[in-house]
Amino acid sequence: MGERFVVVPVDGGGGVVGEGEHSDAVVSDPAPDTGSGGKEAGEDSVFEQQDPNAVVPILEYNREPNKYGDGVPKENSPFINNTDNDKGNSYDGTNMALFEEEMDSNPMVSSLLNKLANYTNLTQGAQEHEEADDDEGPKKKAVKSPQMGTFMGVYLPCLQNILGVILFLRLTWIVGTAGILESLAIVGLCCSCTMLTAISMSAIATNGVVPAGGSYYMISRSLGPEFGGAVGLCFYLGTTFAGSMYILGTIEILLTYIVPKAAIFIAEKKEDEVDALLNNMRVYGTCCLALMAVVVFVGVKYVNKLALVFLACVILSILAIYAGVIKTIFEPPDFPVCMLGNRTLQNNNFDKCFKTEVIDNITVTTKLWQLFCDGPELNATCNDYFVNNNVTEVQGIPGLTSGVISENMWSEYGPLGMMVENKKVSSVGGGDPVQDIYLPYVVNDITTFFTLLVGIYFPSVTGIMAGSNRSGDLRDAQKSIPIGTILAIATTSIIYITCVVLFGGCIEGVLLRDKFGDSVKGNLVIGTLSWPSPWVIVIGSFFSCCGAGLQSLTGAPRLLQAIARDGIVPFLQVFGHGKANGEPTWALLLTAGICEIGILIASLDAVAPILSMFFLMCYLFVNLACAVQTLLRTPNWRPRFKYYHWALSFLGMSLCLALMFISSWYYAIVAMVIAGCIYKYIEYRGAEKEWGDGIRGLSLNAARYALIRLEEAPPHTKNWRPQVLVLLNLDSDQGVKHPRLLSFTTQLKAGKGLTIVGNVLEGTYLTKEAEAKRAEQNIKSAMSAERTKGFCHVVVSSNLRDGFSHLIQSAGLGGMKHNSVLMAWPGNWKQSNDPQSWRNFIETVRETTAAHQALLVAKNVDSFPTNQDRLGEGTIDVWWVVHDGGMLMLLPFLLRQHKVWRKCKMRIFTVAQMDDNSIQMKKDLQMFLYHLRLDAEVEVVEMHDNDISAFTYEKTLVMEQRSQMLKQMQLSRTEREREAQLIHDRNTASHATINDKADTGPERVHMTWTKDKLFTERNRNRECNATVAVRDLFNMKPEWESLNQSNVRRMHTAIKLNEVVVNKSQGAHLVLLNMPGPPKNRGGDENYMEFLEVLLEGLNRVLLVRGGGREVITIYS
């Protein structure tokens, strides 16, 4: 049942195109756009009349992913909407005809199961690249289904990654310095951290399929692209610095224990030995890094094939240690340590641990004598401490039954240069500290303390992600990852704990604290314990470090490539490219460059805490991801691994954070700053990804909680700010008509509070769905361009009037609802053929008043400043005619917070009548502004009661005549078109134009009549004198007595107020004015528009303000 549908056009005769003609059966371009926003043909045809002769597609599918979704990029599903394998199939059965229209998005269960069975999830790792190298021409290897089990696929890789350089080179020194008890505390802390992290990781890894990318994939899909990118890059840096550490370990073993004579820099003096060693590490480390990078570049398959060899080296070395421990019970190895008093000596330059020896009955001095005296003679001047103390030999490996364990229980921390001493042995003082540094004593090369040792040790427990990184190669990843990882951590923890105890129980304390084995002729300290030979450990650890370094250089570039290909960090996209077979060449170069930084640091002890920080941060976020998902109880959180709990995850997270600051507080801060910077960069510049992550769920829960709390009570006046619903108009191409409205919103809001940008499309949602999506996308683009932070809401309604009403009523959610409406003044309302446009405007004014919402109407909004403009010295004039709750005072203050209006001064004008005391009004207003903490100039304008002018009557008459004619002229669209043709052809006097002499421009009204309607109207008006005669209407003869006196008074107010405002504020950058309310009698709506037009005439930028019926500003604190 793998069929799918194809388009089958039907001709006029009802014939069906044959199956062999399917290639030509796709419907071409759809008919011209009918408002469906470019949908495919046939989708809008349900309620439309169709051409009976047209070719009608029975069914047409568009396989474009997410075409009808929410417009957010989704992850590709391997099962649904993935029809690449179904291309040739067709569905022609009748059994499932009921579901045939859903088969493109919802496949048959049989088809789904078939895809599920064939689904593979191989990692984009070395295996694919190896196969790509071997491919020849079009011939491809068949993809093998993953076959690795828990042991080979998870347990051994984790074991190999966890055990490594620190165990062989530093663990004995840590035990000697910290003592057995504190060493166990260090091991316990670090192993507990990784075990808790492994539990959290197991839960995430078993919650669905985990593709390649390991921890990066898990964190990014659980906590979002910002956290995922930040922690992914931290994990990448940690893996890269781990490569540096392994290479430094390799070179340290090579130059210190295998071929010391290969050193290029040789110290002439003892005090220069440390610098010489570091320089040798830098030179050889750089060469080794270059060699390893070439190996990785040339063929990753060789690295993978050698992985088992490297693992065998690690296991053999550990077995050699345990064998050596057992042997010490019966026969301890002979590694004497030479002591002078209680001080340990480096025995590289002498063979015999004596001051003098008797040869042929003659007492002669030894090489040791010559190191402390100025000559070989018995009477030579010697160091005081050398003279006063005896030379003794102690066994470096006294054995498990010697009781040395009690001496190694406690710590022996000390500063740089402190000599390694046996406190149990008495000595006579007398040495010169200044001279002691030139003598062959074993000393501390760094200052030691507990937290430093934690940072140095922690890298030895990393590597727990090795199993999850190979999830694609596992037969059953959801079973193998938890079992293999937890068993590997348990095994290595037991190894570390037993090693700490056994090292402390077998090896003398002074030898344990001898980091480089100088007291045992430069032998590796852990090698002295091993059986059958120290070389087993030396060679094994050398190859182990080599292999770990190669694997770091192999894994890190792939991790960077995965991050780059996700597209969440734009500047990293170049590192997503590589060779033809997918090998990440550019990522390898960057990795080698960063790795070189670690090589130049040159000290293993300095590099280890750096990578500890990055790994700890990664583990911290793995625990956080598990805890967040568990607490949110998201429906998709259904891990197969059941032995997890959010408390364990939080404990693991806290432990990671504590270890970061315990190890190195300054490195911890640097790592967190790096992660924070990456997070903010991805947030502002990165590609938007929707991965269904936990942070989105957390935000949703927090928003829900806040909204519920917010709805309990309306905001106090002190907290009131305009939460704006912006009503936008779109043009015929769904573009934003007035983008400056959005600029003004940004300047008014400055990113604070709620902004909802709304638009209404006329029609039904079924036919306008695609158009609505496109409109929403265009509005969002305009909001982004104008830096308007808010939400977009496009409503499809049967008419604009209802749509705006729905927006005003229902926009917002709970307590986050708008309290103000911002819209543009309908500037072309007089020229509009459709009176519904200005009626919609007036009804919107009424709706906002009824909803107790403030209304802001911007006139000439296209002349408002952009966000890039900087207005110079000028004013924002407020004309405070009636009290509106303080909106007129608050808005200029908010505007002046924005850099566009910052230099503008605020002026407040109020109007005084004849019986008002204007001087007292000015004083009171100044005091009121003082209490409001607003800086503004105050001016009281007196308006005297003048007689109504002839001009006022003239304007009123023209307004009423126009209103009357609009009522009488309810012409259909076809009649108006016929009239226009008559005007053009005949141009007779009966098709006249009323030209308003008093006002030009917007006041010109075009009205045309047909001859029949003219005669009919004249006859009707001769019989009834209730209305103005048409003859007088065309001749413009005023009859003032018949005018509505209320209209005359309103027109008088509009004209006089306009004169005053224009006189005072014509040069202002912005004028804010009280907006009069619409008439209660709807019959005078068109007159209301005329009043407003007269009131605003001659002003450039005007903002009409109508209060919402509540106080929005207060004098109280």
mmCIF file with all atom_site columns, N, CA and C in Angstrom, residues 654-706:
data_model
loop_
_atom_site.group_PDB
_atom_site.id
_atom_site.type_symbol
_atom_site.label_atom_id
_atom_site.label_alt_id
_atom_site.label_comp_id
_atom_site.label_asym_id
_atom_site.label_entity_id
_atom_site.label_seq_id
_atom_site.pdbx_PDB_ins_code
_atom_site.Cartn_x
_atom_site.Cartn_y
_atom_site.Cartn_z
_atom_site.occupancy
_atom_site.B_iso_or_equiv
_atom_site.pdbx_formal_charge
_atom_site.auth_seq_id
_atom_site.auth_comp_id
_atom_site.auth_asym_id
_atom_site.auth_atom_id
_atom_site.pdbx_PDB_model_num
ATOM 1   N N  . SER A 1 654 ? 24.708 21.314 39.841 1.00 0.00 ? 654 SER A N  1
ATOM 2   C CA . SER A 1 654 ? 25.355 22.060 40.925 1.00 0.00 ? 654 SER A CA 1
ATOM 3   C C  . SER A 1 654 ? 26.791 21.591 41.106 1.00 0.00 ? 654 SER A C  1
ATOM 4   N N  . LEU A 1 655 ? 27.002 20.290 40.991 1.00 0.00 ? 655 LEU A N  1
ATOM 5   C CA . LEU A 1 655 ? 28.349 19.746 41.148 1.00 0.00 ? 655 LEU A CA 1
ATOM 6   C C  . LEU A 1 655 ? 29.268 20.250 40.035 1.00 0.00 ? 655 LEU A C  1
ATOM 7   N N  . CYS A 1 656 ? 28.750 20.295 38.815 1.00 0.00 ? 656 CYS A N  1
ATOM 8   C CA . CYS A 1 656 ? 29.547 20.818 37.686 1.00 0.00 ? 656 CYS A CA 1
ATOM 9   C C  . CYS A 1 656 ? 29.929 22.276 37.933 1.00 0.00 ? 656 CYS A C  1
ATOM 10  N N  . LEU A 1 657 ? 28.948 23.064 38.373 1.00 0.00 ? 657 LEU A N  1
ATOM 11  C CA . LEU A 1 657 ? 29.212 24.488 38.630 1.00 0.00 ? 657 LEU A CA 1
ATOM 12  C C  . LEU A 1 657 ? 30.235 24.645 39.758 1.00 0.00 ? 657 LEU A C  1
ATOM 13  N N  . ALA A 1 658 ? 30.073 23.845 40.814 1.00 0.00 ? 658 ALA A N  1
ATOM 14  C CA . ALA A 1 658 ? 31.022 23.917 41.930 1.00 0.00 ? 658 ALA A CA 1
ATOM 15  C C  . ALA A 1 658 ? 32.418 23.518 41.482 1.00 0.00 ? 658 ALA A C  1
ATOM 16  N N  . LEU A 1 659 ? 32.526 22.453 40.686 1.00 0.00 ? 659 LEU A N  1
ATOM 17  C CA . LEU A 1 659 ? 33.841 22.004 40.218 1.00 0.00 ? 659 LEU A CA 1
ATOM 18  C C  . LEU A 1 659 ? 34.502 23.049 39.325 1.00 0.00 ? 659 LEU A C  1
ATOM 19  N N  . MET A 1 660 ? 33.689 23.771 38.540 1.00 0.00 ? 660 MET A N  1
ATOM 20  C CA . MET A 1 660 ? 34.260 24.818 37.691 1.00 0.00 ? 660 MET A CA 1
ATOM 21  C C  . MET A 1 660 ? 34.975 25.865 38.536 1.00 0.00 ? 660 MET A C  1
ATOM 22  N N  . PHE A 1 661 ? 34.306 26.315 39.607 1.00 0.00 ? 661 PHE A N  1
ATOM 23  C CA . PHE A 1 661 ? 34.915 27.362 40.425 1.00 0.00 ? 661 PHE A CA 1
ATOM 24  C C  . PHE A 1 661 ? 35.963 26.800 41.384 1.00 0.00 ? 661 PHE A C  1
ATOM 25  N N  . ILE A 1 662 ? 35.814 25.530 41.767 1.00 0.00 ? 662 ILE A N  1
ATOM 26  C CA . ILE A 1 662 ? 36.856 24.907 42.587 1.00 0.00 ? 662 ILE A CA 1
ATOM 27  C C  . ILE A 1 662 ? 38.146 24.787 41.786 1.00 0.00 ? 662 ILE A C  1
ATOM 28  N N  . SER A 1 663 ? 38.019 24.358 40.522 1.00 0.00 ? 663 SER A N  1
ATOM 29  C CA . SER A 1 663 ? 39.205 24.127 39.695 1.00 0.00 ? 663 SER A CA 1
ATOM 30  C C  . SER A 1 663 ? 39.955 25.422 39.440 1.00 0.00 ? 663 SER A C  1
ATOM 31  N N  . SER A 1 664 ? 39.239 26.422 38.964 1.00 0.00 ? 664 SER A N  1
ATOM 32  C CA . SER A 1 664 ? 39.880 27.703 38.645 1.00 0.00 ? 664 SER A CA 1
ATOM 33  C C  . SER A 1 664 ? 38.788 28.733 38.429 1.00 0.00 ? 664 SER A C  1
ATOM 34  N N  . TRP A 1 665 ? 38.629 29.617 39.388 1.00 0.00 ? 665 TRP A N  1
ATOM 35  C CA . TRP A 1 665 ? 37.499 30.553 39.294 1.00 0.00 ? 665 TRP A CA 1
ATOM 36  C C  . TRP A 1 665 ? 37.656 31.507 38.110 1.00 0.00 ? 665 TRP A C  1
ATOM 37  N N  . TYR A 1 666 ? 38.882 31.889 37.787 1.00 0.00 ? 666 TYR A N  1
ATOM 38  C CA . TYR A 1 666 ? 39.053 32.836 36.674 1.00 0.00 ? 666 TYR A CA 1
ATOM 39  C C  . TYR A 1 666 ? 38.836 32.135 35.328 1.00 0.00 ? 666 TYR A C  1
ATOM 40  N N  . TYR A 1 667 ? 39.292 30.871 35.194 1.00 0.00 ? 667 TYR A N  1
ATOM 41  C CA . TYR A 1 667 ? 38.993 30.130 33.968 1.00 0.00 ? 667 TYR A CA 1
ATOM 42  C C  . TYR A 1 667 ? 37.483 29.910 33.839 1.00 0.00 ? 667 TYR A C  1
ATOM 43  N N  . ALA A 1 668 ? 36.822 29.667 34.974 1.00 0.00 ? 668 ALA A N  1
ATOM 44  C CA . ALA A 1 668 ? 35.369 29.448 34.954 1.00 0.00 ? 668 ALA A CA 1
ATOM 45  C C  . ALA A 1 668 ? 34.652 30.695 34.451 1.00 0.00 ? 668 ALA A C  1
ATOM 46  N N  . ILE A 1 669 ? 35.080 31.855 34.933 1.00 0.00 ? 669 ILE A N  1
ATOM 47  C CA . ILE A 1 669 ? 34.442 33.105 34.489 1.00 0.00 ? 669 ILE A CA 1
ATOM 48  C C  . ILE A 1 669 ? 34.688 33.328 33.003 1.00 0.00 ? 669 ILE A C  1
ATOM 49  N N  . VAL A 1 670 ? 35.930 33.077 32.546 1.00 0.00 ? 670 VAL A N  1
ATOM 50  C CA . VAL A 1 670 ? 36.249 33.250 31.114 1.00 0.00 ? 670 VAL A CA 1
ATOM 51  C C  . VAL A 1 670 ? 35.386 32.319 30.264 1.00 0.00 ? 670 VAL A C  1
ATOM 52  N N  . ALA A 1 671 ? 35.276 31.037 30.689 1.00 0.00 ? 671 ALA A N  1
ATOM 53  C CA . ALA A 1 671 ? 34.467 30.077 29.924 1.00 0.00 ? 671 ALA A CA 1
ATOM 54  C C  . ALA A 1 671 ? 33.003 30.511 29.877 1.00 0.00 ? 671 ALA A C  1
ATOM 55  N N  . MET A 1 672 ? 32.480 31.018 30.994 1.00 0.00 ? 672 MET A N  1
ATOM 56  C CA . MET A 1 672 ? 31.085 31.456 31.024 1.00 0.00 ? 672 MET A CA 1
ATOM 57  C C  . MET A 1 672 ? 30.881 32.704 30.170 1.00 0.00 ? 672 MET A C  1
ATOM 58  N N  . VAL A 1 673 ? 31.857 33.603 30.175 1.00 0.00 ? 673 VAL A N  1
ATOM 59  C CA . VAL A 1 673 ? 31.756 34.808 29.327 1.00 0.00 ? 673 VAL A CA 1
ATOM 60  C C  . VAL A 1 673 ? 31.769 34.411 27.854 1.00 0.00 ? 673 VAL A C  1
ATOM 61  N N  . ILE A 1 674 ? 32.648 33.469 27.501 1.00 0.00 ? 674 ILE A N  1
ATOM 62  C CA . ILE A 1 674 ? 32.690 33.002 26.104 1.00 0.00 ? 674 ILE A CA 1
ATOM 63  C C  . ILE A 1 674 ? 31.344 32.403 25.705 1.00 0.00 ? 674 ILE A C  1
ATOM 64  N N  . ALA A 1 675 ? 30.820 31.515 26.578 1.00 0.00 ? 675 ALA A N  1
ATOM 65  C CA . ALA A 1 675 ? 29.522 30.896 26.282 1.00 0.00 ? 675 ALA A CA 1
ATOM 66  C C  . ALA A 1 675 ? 28.416 31.952 26.216 1.00 0.00 ? 675 ALA A C  1
ATOM 67  N N  . GLY A 1 676 ? 28.466 32.932 27.119 1.00 0.00 ? 676 GLY A N  1
ATOM 68  C CA . GLY A 1 676 ? 27.448 33.995 27.111 1.00 0.00 ? 676 GLY A CA 1
ATOM 69  C C  . GLY A 1 676 ? 27.503 34.827 25.849 1.00 0.00 ? 676 GLY A C  1
ATOM 70  N N  . CYS A 1 677 ? 28.711 35.164 25.409 1.00 0.00 ? 677 CYS A N  1
ATOM 71  C CA . CYS A 1 677 ? 28.850 35.957 24.169 1.00 0.00 ? 677 CYS A CA 1
ATOM 72  C C  . CYS A 1 677 ? 28.315 35.179 22.970 1.00 0.00 ? 677 CYS A C  1
ATOM 73  N N  . ILE A 1 678 ? 28.637 33.887 22.897 1.00 0.00 ? 678 ILE A N  1
ATOM 74  C CA . ILE A 1 678 ? 28.129 33.071 21.793 1.00 0.00 ? 678 ILE A CA 1
ATOM 75  C C  . ILE A 1 678 ? 26.606 33.011 21.853 1.00 0.00 ? 678 ILE A C  1
ATOM 76  N N  . TYR A 1 679 ? 26.072 32.856 23.058 1.00 0.00 ? 679 TYR A N  1
ATOM 77  C CA . TYR A 1 679 ? 24.614 32.792 23.243 1.00 0.00 ? 679 TYR A CA 1
ATOM 78  C C  . TYR A 1 679 ? 23.950 34.065 22.713 1.00 0.00 ? 679 TYR A C  1
ATOM 79  N N  . LYS A 1 680 ? 24.473 35.229 23.118 1.00 0.00 ? 680 LYS A N  1
ATOM 80  C CA . LYS A 1 680 ? 23.857 36.489 22.686 1.00 0.00 ? 680 LYS A CA 1
ATOM 81  C C  . LYS A 1 680 ? 24.036 36.685 21.184 1.00 0.00 ? 680 LYS A C  1
ATOM 82  N N  . TYR A 1 681 ? 25.182 36.267 20.653 1.00 0.00 ? 681 TYR A N  1
ATOM 83  C CA . TYR A 1 681 ? 25.403 36.403 19.206 1.00 0.00 ? 681 TYR A CA 1
ATOM 84  C C  . TYR A 1 681 ? 24.383 35.585 18.426 1.00 0.00 ? 681 TYR A C  1
ATOM 85  N N  . ILE A 1 682 ? 24.184 34.335 18.867 1.00 0.00 ? 682 ILE A N  1
ATOM 86  C CA . ILE A 1 682 ? 23.206 33.480 18.174 1.00 0.00 ? 682 ILE A CA 1
ATOM 87  C C  . ILE A 1 682 ? 21.811 34.062 18.323 1.00 0.00 ? 682 ILE A C  1
ATOM 88  N N  . GLU A 1 683 ? 21.519 34.628 19.497 1.00 0.00 ? 683 GLU A N  1
ATOM 89  C CA . GLU A 1 683 ? 20.187 35.185 19.741 1.00 0.00 ? 683 GLU A CA 1
ATOM 90  C C  . GLU A 1 683 ? 19.887 36.345 18.799 1.00 0.00 ? 683 GLU A C  1
ATOM 91  N N  . TYR A 1 684 ? 20.915 37.194 18.541 1.00 0.00 ? 684 TYR A N  1
ATOM 92  C CA . TYR A 1 684 ? 20.676 38.382 17.719 1.00 0.00 ? 684 TYR A CA 1
ATOM 93  C C  . TYR A 1 684 ? 20.964 38.176 16.235 1.00 0.00 ? 684 TYR A C  1
ATOM 94  N N  . ARG A 1 685 ? 21.941 37.307 15.915 1.00 0.00 ? 685 ARG A N  1
ATOM 95  C CA . ARG A 1 685 ? 22.353 37.179 14.525 1.00 0.00 ? 685 ARG A CA 1
ATOM 96  C C  . ARG A 1 685 ? 22.096 35.808 13.930 1.00 0.00 ? 685 ARG A C  1
ATOM 97  N N  . GLY A 1 686 ? 21.879 34.823 14.762 1.00 0.00 ? 686 GLY A N  1
ATOM 98  C CA . GLY A 1 686 ? 21.775 33.453 14.266 1.00 0.00 ? 686 GLY A CA 1
ATOM 99  C C  . GLY A 1 686 ? 20.472 33.197 13.544 1.00 0.00 ? 686 GLY A C  1
ATOM 100 N N  . ALA A 1 687 ? 20.459 32.100 12.787 1.00 0.00 ? 687 ALA A N  1
ATOM 101 C CA . ALA A 1 687 ? 19.245 31.706 12.080 1.00 0.00 ? 687 ALA A CA 1
ATOM 102 C C  . ALA A 1 687 ? 18.211 31.214 13.087 1.00 0.00 ? 687 ALA A C  1
ATOM 103 N N  . GLU A 1 688 ? 16.946 31.534 12.832 1.00 0.00 ? 688 GLU A N  1
ATOM 104 C CA . GLU A 1 688 ? 15.886 31.077 13.724 1.00 0.00 ? 688 GLU A CA 1
ATOM 105 C C  . GLU A 1 688 ? 15.649 29.588 13.509 1.00 0.00 ? 688 GLU A C  1
ATOM 106 N N  . LYS A 1 689 ? 15.686 28.870 14.602 1.00 0.00 ? 689 LYS A N  1
ATOM 107 C CA . LYS A 1 689 ? 15.412 27.435 14.554 1.00 0.00 ? 689 LYS A CA 1
ATOM 108 C C  . LYS A 1 689 ? 14.335 27.121 15.574 1.00 0.00 ? 689 LYS A C  1
ATOM 109 N N  . GLU A 1 690 ? 13.457 26.241 15.200 1.00 0.00 ? 690 GLU A N  1
ATOM 110 C CA . GLU A 1 690 ? 12.439 25.767 16.152 1.00 0.00 ? 690 GLU A CA 1
ATOM 111 C C  . GLU A 1 690 ? 12.640 24.273 16.293 1.00 0.00 ? 690 GLU A C  1
ATOM 112 N N  . TRP A 1 691 ? 13.242 23.889 17.422 1.00 0.00 ? 691 TRP A N  1
ATOM 113 C CA . TRP A 1 691 ? 13.575 22.489 17.640 1.00 0.00 ? 691 TRP A CA 1
ATOM 114 C C  . TRP A 1 691 ? 12.738 21.868 18.746 1.00 0.00 ? 691 TRP A C  1
ATOM 115 N N  . GLY A 1 692 ? 11.697 22.585 19.174 1.00 0.00 ? 692 GLY A N  1
ATOM 116 C CA . GLY A 1 692 ? 10.872 22.047 20.239 1.00 0.00 ? 692 GLY A CA 1
ATOM 117 C C  . GLY A 1 692 ? 11.664 21.885 21.522 1.00 0.00 ? 692 GLY A C  1
ATOM 118 N N  . ASP A 1 693 ? 12.540 22.861 21.822 1.00 0.00 ? 693 ASP A N  1
ATOM 119 C CA . ASP A 1 693 ? 13.445 22.692 22.947 1.00 0.00 ? 693 ASP A CA 1
ATOM 120 C C  . ASP A 1 693 ? 12.785 23.085 24.262 1.00 0.00 ? 693 ASP A C  1
ATOM 121 N N  . GLY A 1 694 ? 13.448 22.697 25.343 1.00 0.00 ? 694 GLY A N  1
ATOM 122 C CA . GLY A 1 694 ? 12.898 22.909 26.672 1.00 0.00 ? 694 GLY A CA 1
ATOM 123 C C  . GLY A 1 694 ? 12.835 24.362 27.088 1.00 0.00 ? 694 GLY A C  1
ATOM 124 N N  . ILE A 1 695 ? 13.776 25.201 26.593 1.00 0.00 ? 695 ILE A N  1
ATOM 125 C CA . ILE A 1 695 ? 13.749 26.609 26.985 1.00 0.00 ? 695 ILE A CA 1
ATOM 126 C C  . ILE A 1 695 ? 12.479 27.272 26.444 1.00 0.00 ? 695 ILE A C  1
ATOM 127 N N  . ARG A 1 696 ? 12.053 26.870 25.223 1.00 0.00 ? 696 ARG A N  1
ATOM 128 C CA . ARG A 1 696 ? 10.785 27.402 24.719 1.00 0.00 ? 696 ARG A CA 1
ATOM 129 C C  . ARG A 1 696 ? 9.640  26.973 25.636 1.00 0.00 ? 696 ARG A C  1
ATOM 130 N N  . GLY A 1 697 ? 9.684  25.726 26.061 1.00 0.00 ? 697 GLY A N  1
ATOM 131 C CA . GLY A 1 697 ? 8.658  25.256 26.982 1.00 0.00 ? 697 GLY A CA 1
ATOM 132 C C  . GLY A 1 697 ? 8.721  25.985 28.310 1.00 0.00 ? 697 GLY A C  1
ATOM 133 N N  . LEU A 1 698 ? 9.946  26.258 28.790 1.00 0.00 ? 698 LEU A N  1
ATOM 134 C CA . LEU A 1 698 ? 10.109 26.994 30.037 1.00 0.00 ? 698 LEU A CA 1
ATOM 135 C C  . LEU A 1 698 ? 9.565  28.408 29.891 1.00 0.00 ? 698 LEU A C  1
ATOM 136 N N  . SER A 1 699 ? 9.857  29.040 28.762 1.00 0.00 ? 699 SER A N  1
ATOM 137 C CA . SER A 1 699 ? 9.333  30.382 28.501 1.00 0.00 ? 699 SER A CA 1
ATOM 138 C C  . SER A 1 699 ? 7.809  30.363 28.474 1.00 0.00 ? 699 SER A C  1
ATOM 139 N N  . LEU A 1 700 ? 7.250  29.330 27.874 1.00 0.00 ? 700 LEU A N  1
ATOM 140 C CA . LEU A 1 700 ? 5.802  29.213 27.794 1.00 0.00 ? 700 LEU A CA 1
ATOM 141 C C  . LEU A 1 700 ? 5.193  29.081 29.183 1.00 0.00 ? 700 LEU A C  1
ATOM 142 N N  . ASN A 1 701 ? 5.798  28.250 30.035 1.00 0.00 ? 701 ASN A N  1
ATOM 143 C CA . ASN A 1 701 ? 5.293  28.091 31.391 1.00 0.00 ? 701 ASN A CA 1
ATOM 144 C C  . ASN A 1 701 ? 5.411  29.390 32.185 1.00 0.00 ? 701 ASN A C  1
ATOM 145 N N  . ALA A 1 702 ? 6.563  30.069 32.028 1.00 0.00 ? 702 ALA A N  1
ATOM 146 C CA . ALA A 1 702 ? 6.766  31.332 32.737 1.00 0.00 ? 702 ALA A CA 1
ATOM 147 C C  . ALA A 1 702 ? 5.768  32.377 32.261 1.00 0.00 ? 702 ALA A C  1
ATOM 148 N N  . ALA A 1 703 ? 5.544  32.409 30.924 1.00 0.00 ? 703 ALA A N  1
ATOM 149 C CA . ALA A 1 703 ? 4.579  33.371 30.377 1.00 0.00 ? 703 ALA A CA 1
ATOM 150 C C  . ALA A 1 703 ? 3.166  33.074 30.886 1.00 0.00 ? 703 ALA A C  1
ATOM 151 N N  . ARG A 1 704 ? 2.815  31.801 30.922 1.00 0.00 ? 704 ARG A N  1
ATOM 152 C CA . ARG A 1 704 ? 1.482  31.431 31.409 1.00 0.00 ? 704 ARG A CA 1
ATOM 153 C C  . ARG A 1 704 ? 1.304  31.844 32.867 1.00 0.00 ? 704 ARG A C  1
ATOM 154 N N  . TYR A 1 705 ? 2.337  31.575 33.687 1.00 0.00 ? 705 TYR A N  1
ATOM 155 C CA . TYR A 1 705 ? 2.264  31.932 35.105 1.00 0.00 ? 705 TYR A CA 1
ATOM 156 C C  . TYR A 1 705 ? 2.130  33.449 35.261 1.00 0.00 ? 705 TYR A C  1
ATOM 157 N N  . ALA A 1 706 ? 2.965  34.189 34.502 1.00 0.00 ? 706 ALA A N  1
ATOM 158 C CA . ALA A 1 706 ? 2.929  35.651 34.607 1.00 0.00 ? 706 ALA A CA 1
ATOM 159 C C  . ALA A 1 706 ? 1.590  36.207 34.139 1.00 0.00 ? 706 ALA A C  1
#
